[in-house]
Every structure is written in structure tokens, then in C-alpha cells.
Amino acid sequence: MKEVEGMTFTKNFRSATAEEWYIFLPNYQDPINSGAAGKAIIHYDLFGNRDVFINTTIIFDDPNLYNSELHSLVYLIADEIVNRLVGYADTLLSVHSGENSFRAEYIQ
């Protein structure tokens, strides 16, 4: 819970159809530049006025989060990222974290 409670975000890029967010965690970071532990890319695919479908990709850069023993933590962090940044929209999620990579669907 410490990682989720201490998680912060910085928006890096925004266009009409996408956002990119850096993800900062208290105990994990990019080993090359000691920066963000990962990033989330949220792509809004608009199908007219009524239908909105969101594709979200989370890429973790800290290799410590690739350890299979931390699968529950990676899942919890990814779930919280979707809840905070995407909300309750229908979403396809792809998480890239070594052995802990997974795909999920969030349907209202």
C-alpha cells in the first residue's frame, strides 16, 4: 500500500487523442536516470459522439518490478493507475513489466 499511497504522476505529453504520464513510486525508479519508475500512455479512440474506447499501456522501467514475486504489487499499481487516470471508462490495458506483464479489460 505504501507504493500506491506514495504514487505520483507528471503529464509529459498531450494531444487530441492521447496522453503520456510519468509514474513515480517511492521505492522504484528508472535505473539509468533515477527518474520515473514507468509511464502510462492513454489513447482515446473516438468512434463518433457516443462511443469512447480507451487503450492504456503501462511500461515499467525499473527491473525490480519484473520479479515474478512482485506480480501482485505490479497488478495493484496498474489497477490504481487505471482508476486514477482513466476512471470508469471501458478500457483495454496492457502492462509491460518483464515476467509480470499482463493484459486486462475494464468494462463498465
Short mmCIF file of N, CA and C in Angstrom, two decimals:
data_model
loop_
_atom_site.label_atom_id
_atom_site.label_comp_id
_atom_site.label_asym_id
_atom_site.label_seq_id
_atom_site.Cartn_x
_atom_site.Cartn_y
_atom_site.Cartn_z
N MET A 1 0.82 -1.20 0.00
CA MET A 1 0.00 0.00 0.00
C MET A 1 0.87 1.26 0.00
N LYS A 2 2.10 1.15 0.52
CA LYS A 2 2.99 2.31 0.55
C LYS A 2 3.27 2.83 -0.86
N GLU A 3 3.44 1.92 -1.81
CA GLU A 3 3.72 2.32 -3.19
C GLU A 3 2.51 3.03 -3.81
N VAL A 4 1.33 2.49 -3.56
CA VAL A 4 0.12 3.09 -4.12
C VAL A 4 -0.16 4.45 -3.49
N GLU A 5 -0.02 4.54 -2.18
CA GLU A 5 -0.27 5.81 -1.50
C GLU A 5 0.74 6.87 -1.87
N GLY A 6 1.99 6.48 -2.15
CA GLY A 6 3.03 7.43 -2.48
C GLY A 6 3.18 7.68 -3.98
N MET A 7 2.35 7.03 -4.79
CA MET A 7 2.44 7.17 -6.24
C MET A 7 2.04 8.58 -6.67
N THR A 8 2.86 9.16 -7.57
CA THR A 8 2.54 10.46 -8.16
C THR A 8 2.72 10.38 -9.67
N PHE A 9 2.18 11.37 -10.36
CA PHE A 9 2.20 11.40 -11.81
C PHE A 9 2.63 12.77 -12.31
N THR A 10 3.25 12.80 -13.47
CA THR A 10 3.54 14.03 -14.18
C THR A 10 3.16 13.82 -15.63
N LYS A 11 2.33 14.73 -16.14
CA LYS A 11 1.93 14.60 -17.54
C LYS A 11 3.08 15.08 -18.42
N ASN A 12 3.50 14.22 -19.34
CA ASN A 12 4.61 14.53 -20.23
C ASN A 12 4.14 15.04 -21.58
N PHE A 13 3.03 14.52 -22.08
CA PHE A 13 2.59 14.81 -23.44
C PHE A 13 1.07 14.73 -23.51
N ARG A 14 0.50 15.58 -24.32
CA ARG A 14 -0.94 15.51 -24.54
C ARG A 14 -1.25 15.95 -25.96
N SER A 15 -2.10 15.18 -26.62
CA SER A 15 -2.61 15.55 -27.93
C SER A 15 -4.13 15.40 -27.89
N ALA A 16 -4.77 15.58 -29.02
CA ALA A 16 -6.23 15.44 -29.07
C ALA A 16 -6.69 14.02 -28.77
N THR A 17 -5.82 13.04 -29.00
CA THR A 17 -6.25 11.64 -28.83
C THR A 17 -5.39 10.83 -27.86
N ALA A 18 -4.39 11.44 -27.23
CA ALA A 18 -3.52 10.65 -26.34
C ALA A 18 -2.90 11.51 -25.25
N GLU A 19 -2.54 10.83 -24.17
CA GLU A 19 -1.79 11.44 -23.07
C GLU A 19 -0.67 10.48 -22.68
N GLU A 20 0.45 11.04 -22.21
CA GLU A 20 1.54 10.23 -21.67
C GLU A 20 1.86 10.78 -20.29
N TRP A 21 1.89 9.89 -19.32
CA TRP A 21 2.14 10.25 -17.92
C TRP A 21 3.37 9.51 -17.41
N TYR A 22 4.25 10.19 -16.69
CA TYR A 22 5.33 9.52 -15.97
C TYR A 22 4.79 9.08 -14.62
N ILE A 23 5.18 7.90 -14.19
CA ILE A 23 4.72 7.32 -12.93
C ILE A 23 5.90 7.28 -11.95
N PHE A 24 5.72 7.92 -10.80
CA PHE A 24 6.75 7.94 -9.77
C PHE A 24 6.27 7.13 -8.58
N LEU A 25 7.13 6.22 -8.12
CA LEU A 25 6.84 5.36 -6.97
C LEU A 25 7.90 5.60 -5.91
N PRO A 26 7.55 5.49 -4.62
CA PRO A 26 8.51 5.78 -3.56
C PRO A 26 9.79 4.93 -3.60
N ASN A 27 9.69 3.65 -3.94
CA ASN A 27 10.85 2.75 -3.83
C ASN A 27 11.32 2.16 -5.16
N TYR A 28 10.81 2.68 -6.27
CA TYR A 28 11.20 2.17 -7.58
C TYR A 28 11.48 3.34 -8.51
N GLN A 29 12.47 3.14 -9.40
CA GLN A 29 12.83 4.20 -10.33
C GLN A 29 13.56 3.63 -11.53
N ASP A 30 13.68 4.45 -12.57
CA ASP A 30 14.44 4.08 -13.76
C ASP A 30 15.90 3.94 -13.35
N PRO A 31 16.54 2.79 -13.60
CA PRO A 31 17.92 2.60 -13.15
C PRO A 31 18.94 3.45 -13.93
N ILE A 32 18.58 3.93 -15.09
CA ILE A 32 19.53 4.71 -15.89
C ILE A 32 19.61 6.16 -15.44
N ASN A 33 18.45 6.79 -15.23
CA ASN A 33 18.47 8.21 -14.87
C ASN A 33 17.85 8.50 -13.50
N SER A 34 17.52 7.48 -12.75
CA SER A 34 16.91 7.62 -11.41
C SER A 34 15.62 8.42 -11.45
N GLY A 35 14.93 8.37 -12.58
CA GLY A 35 13.67 9.11 -12.74
C GLY A 35 12.47 8.23 -12.49
N ALA A 36 11.45 8.46 -13.26
CA ALA A 36 10.17 7.77 -13.11
C ALA A 36 10.33 6.26 -13.21
N ALA A 37 9.53 5.55 -12.43
CA ALA A 37 9.56 4.08 -12.46
C ALA A 37 8.93 3.55 -13.73
N GLY A 38 8.13 4.37 -14.39
CA GLY A 38 7.48 3.93 -15.62
C GLY A 38 6.65 5.03 -16.24
N LYS A 39 5.88 4.66 -17.26
CA LYS A 39 5.00 5.64 -17.88
C LYS A 39 3.72 4.95 -18.32
N ALA A 40 2.68 5.75 -18.41
CA ALA A 40 1.38 5.29 -18.88
C ALA A 40 1.02 6.09 -20.12
N ILE A 41 0.59 5.39 -21.15
CA ILE A 41 0.13 6.03 -22.38
C ILE A 41 -1.34 5.71 -22.53
N ILE A 42 -2.15 6.75 -22.57
CA ILE A 42 -3.59 6.60 -22.66
C ILE A 42 -4.02 7.11 -24.02
N HIS A 43 -4.60 6.22 -24.81
CA HIS A 43 -5.00 6.58 -26.17
C HIS A 43 -6.52 6.52 -26.27
N TYR A 44 -7.11 7.65 -26.62
CA TYR A 44 -8.56 7.75 -26.77
C TYR A 44 -8.92 7.51 -28.23
N ASP A 45 -9.66 6.45 -28.50
CA ASP A 45 -10.07 6.12 -29.85
C ASP A 45 -11.55 6.47 -29.97
N LEU A 46 -11.85 7.58 -30.60
CA LEU A 46 -13.21 8.07 -30.65
C LEU A 46 -13.97 7.50 -31.85
N PHE A 47 -15.14 6.93 -31.59
CA PHE A 47 -16.00 6.39 -32.65
C PHE A 47 -17.28 7.20 -32.68
N GLY A 48 -17.25 8.39 -33.19
CA GLY A 48 -18.44 9.24 -33.22
C GLY A 48 -18.64 9.93 -31.89
N ASN A 49 -19.85 10.37 -31.64
CA ASN A 49 -20.14 11.15 -30.43
C ASN A 49 -20.45 10.30 -29.21
N ARG A 50 -20.91 9.08 -29.41
CA ARG A 50 -21.40 8.29 -28.29
C ARG A 50 -20.40 7.29 -27.74
N ASP A 51 -19.59 6.68 -28.61
CA ASP A 51 -18.76 5.56 -28.19
C ASP A 51 -17.31 6.00 -27.97
N VAL A 52 -16.84 5.81 -26.78
CA VAL A 52 -15.45 6.12 -26.46
C VAL A 52 -14.81 4.85 -25.91
N PHE A 53 -13.70 4.46 -26.51
CA PHE A 53 -12.97 3.29 -26.05
C PHE A 53 -11.54 3.72 -25.76
N ILE A 54 -11.00 3.34 -24.63
CA ILE A 54 -9.69 3.80 -24.20
C ILE A 54 -8.70 2.64 -24.15
N ASN A 55 -7.55 2.83 -24.80
CA ASN A 55 -6.45 1.87 -24.76
C ASN A 55 -5.37 2.45 -23.86
N THR A 56 -4.96 1.70 -22.86
CA THR A 56 -3.95 2.18 -21.92
C THR A 56 -2.79 1.19 -21.89
N THR A 57 -1.58 1.73 -22.03
CA THR A 57 -0.36 0.93 -21.96
C THR A 57 0.48 1.47 -20.81
N ILE A 58 0.92 0.58 -19.94
CA ILE A 58 1.80 0.96 -18.83
C ILE A 58 3.11 0.22 -19.03
N ILE A 59 4.20 0.97 -19.01
CA ILE A 59 5.54 0.39 -19.20
C ILE A 59 6.36 0.72 -17.96
N PHE A 60 6.78 -0.32 -17.23
CA PHE A 60 7.63 -0.11 -16.07
C PHE A 60 9.09 -0.24 -16.47
N ASP A 61 9.91 0.72 -16.06
CA ASP A 61 11.33 0.75 -16.42
C ASP A 61 12.23 0.18 -15.33
N ASP A 62 11.73 0.07 -14.10
CA ASP A 62 12.55 -0.47 -13.01
C ASP A 62 12.54 -1.99 -13.10
N PRO A 63 13.69 -2.62 -13.36
CA PRO A 63 13.72 -4.08 -13.49
C PRO A 63 13.36 -4.81 -12.21
N ASN A 64 13.39 -4.15 -11.07
CA ASN A 64 12.95 -4.80 -9.83
C ASN A 64 11.47 -5.17 -9.91
N LEU A 65 10.69 -4.43 -10.71
CA LEU A 65 9.27 -4.72 -10.86
C LEU A 65 9.02 -5.86 -11.85
N TYR A 66 10.08 -6.44 -12.41
CA TYR A 66 9.95 -7.58 -13.31
C TYR A 66 9.96 -8.90 -12.55
N ASN A 67 10.35 -8.87 -11.28
CA ASN A 67 10.45 -10.06 -10.44
C ASN A 67 9.06 -10.67 -10.26
N SER A 68 8.91 -11.95 -10.59
CA SER A 68 7.60 -12.60 -10.52
C SER A 68 7.00 -12.58 -9.11
N GLU A 69 7.83 -12.46 -8.09
CA GLU A 69 7.31 -12.38 -6.72
C GLU A 69 6.55 -11.09 -6.47
N LEU A 70 6.72 -10.09 -7.34
CA LEU A 70 6.05 -8.81 -7.18
C LEU A 70 4.84 -8.65 -8.10
N HIS A 71 4.35 -9.78 -8.64
CA HIS A 71 3.21 -9.69 -9.56
C HIS A 71 2.01 -8.99 -8.92
N SER A 72 1.69 -9.31 -7.69
CA SER A 72 0.55 -8.69 -7.01
C SER A 72 0.74 -7.18 -6.88
N LEU A 73 1.96 -6.75 -6.59
CA LEU A 73 2.25 -5.32 -6.47
C LEU A 73 2.08 -4.64 -7.82
N VAL A 74 2.62 -5.22 -8.88
CA VAL A 74 2.50 -4.63 -10.22
C VAL A 74 1.03 -4.55 -10.61
N TYR A 75 0.27 -5.59 -10.34
CA TYR A 75 -1.16 -5.59 -10.65
C TYR A 75 -1.88 -4.49 -9.88
N LEU A 76 -1.59 -4.37 -8.60
CA LEU A 76 -2.22 -3.35 -7.76
C LEU A 76 -1.89 -1.94 -8.24
N ILE A 77 -0.62 -1.70 -8.58
CA ILE A 77 -0.21 -0.38 -9.07
C ILE A 77 -0.90 -0.08 -10.40
N ALA A 78 -0.93 -1.04 -11.31
CA ALA A 78 -1.56 -0.83 -12.61
C ALA A 78 -3.06 -0.56 -12.45
N ASP A 79 -3.72 -1.29 -11.58
CA ASP A 79 -5.14 -1.09 -11.32
C ASP A 79 -5.39 0.32 -10.80
N GLU A 80 -4.54 0.78 -9.90
CA GLU A 80 -4.70 2.13 -9.34
C GLU A 80 -4.44 3.20 -10.40
N ILE A 81 -3.47 2.96 -11.28
CA ILE A 81 -3.20 3.92 -12.37
C ILE A 81 -4.44 4.05 -13.25
N VAL A 82 -5.06 2.94 -13.62
CA VAL A 82 -6.28 2.99 -14.43
C VAL A 82 -7.37 3.74 -13.68
N ASN A 83 -7.56 3.46 -12.40
CA ASN A 83 -8.60 4.13 -11.63
C ASN A 83 -8.37 5.64 -11.56
N ARG A 84 -7.14 6.07 -11.38
CA ARG A 84 -6.85 7.50 -11.23
C ARG A 84 -6.80 8.26 -12.55
N LEU A 85 -6.21 7.65 -13.57
CA LEU A 85 -6.00 8.39 -14.82
C LEU A 85 -7.09 8.17 -15.86
N VAL A 86 -7.73 7.02 -15.86
CA VAL A 86 -8.73 6.71 -16.87
C VAL A 86 -10.13 6.79 -16.29
N GLY A 87 -10.30 6.38 -15.07
CA GLY A 87 -11.63 6.40 -14.46
C GLY A 87 -12.40 5.14 -14.78
N TYR A 88 -13.68 5.29 -14.99
CA TYR A 88 -14.56 4.14 -15.15
C TYR A 88 -14.96 3.88 -16.60
N ALA A 89 -14.19 4.37 -17.55
CA ALA A 89 -14.48 4.13 -18.96
C ALA A 89 -14.06 2.71 -19.34
N ASP A 90 -14.69 2.18 -20.39
CA ASP A 90 -14.28 0.88 -20.92
C ASP A 90 -12.84 1.00 -21.41
N THR A 91 -11.99 0.11 -20.95
CA THR A 91 -10.55 0.24 -21.18
C THR A 91 -9.92 -1.11 -21.49
N LEU A 92 -9.01 -1.11 -22.45
CA LEU A 92 -8.12 -2.25 -22.66
C LEU A 92 -6.77 -1.86 -22.09
N LEU A 93 -6.23 -2.68 -21.20
CA LEU A 93 -4.98 -2.37 -20.52
C LEU A 93 -3.90 -3.37 -20.94
N SER A 94 -2.71 -2.85 -21.20
CA SER A 94 -1.55 -3.67 -21.49
C SER A 94 -0.43 -3.19 -20.58
N VAL A 95 0.08 -4.10 -19.75
CA VAL A 95 1.15 -3.75 -18.81
C VAL A 95 2.41 -4.49 -19.22
N HIS A 96 3.51 -3.73 -19.36
CA HIS A 96 4.81 -4.29 -19.73
C HIS A 96 5.73 -4.19 -18.53
N SER A 97 6.02 -5.33 -17.92
CA SER A 97 6.84 -5.37 -16.72
C SER A 97 7.54 -6.72 -16.61
N GLY A 98 8.30 -7.08 -17.63
CA GLY A 98 9.02 -8.35 -17.62
C GLY A 98 8.09 -9.53 -17.40
N GLU A 99 8.43 -10.39 -16.45
CA GLU A 99 7.61 -11.57 -16.14
C GLU A 99 6.23 -11.19 -15.63
N ASN A 100 6.05 -9.96 -15.19
CA ASN A 100 4.78 -9.52 -14.63
C ASN A 100 3.89 -8.84 -15.67
N SER A 101 4.24 -8.92 -16.94
CA SER A 101 3.42 -8.32 -17.98
C SER A 101 2.07 -9.02 -18.06
N PHE A 102 1.04 -8.25 -18.34
CA PHE A 102 -0.30 -8.83 -18.48
C PHE A 102 -1.21 -7.89 -19.26
N ARG A 103 -2.36 -8.42 -19.67
CA ARG A 103 -3.40 -7.64 -20.34
C ARG A 103 -4.68 -7.80 -19.54
N ALA A 104 -5.51 -6.74 -19.57
CA ALA A 104 -6.78 -6.80 -18.85
C ALA A 104 -7.80 -5.94 -19.56
N GLU A 105 -9.07 -6.21 -19.28
CA GLU A 105 -10.18 -5.41 -19.79
C GLU A 105 -10.94 -4.84 -18.61
N TYR A 106 -11.27 -3.57 -18.70
CA TYR A 106 -12.13 -2.92 -17.71
C TYR A 106 -13.41 -2.54 -18.46
N ILE A 107 -14.51 -3.17 -18.10
CA ILE A 107 -15.79 -2.93 -18.73
C ILE A 107 -16.75 -2.43 -17.65
N GLN A 108 -17.47 -1.37 -17.98
CA GLN A 108 -18.45 -0.82 -17.02
C GLN A 108 -19.51 -1.82 -16.67
#
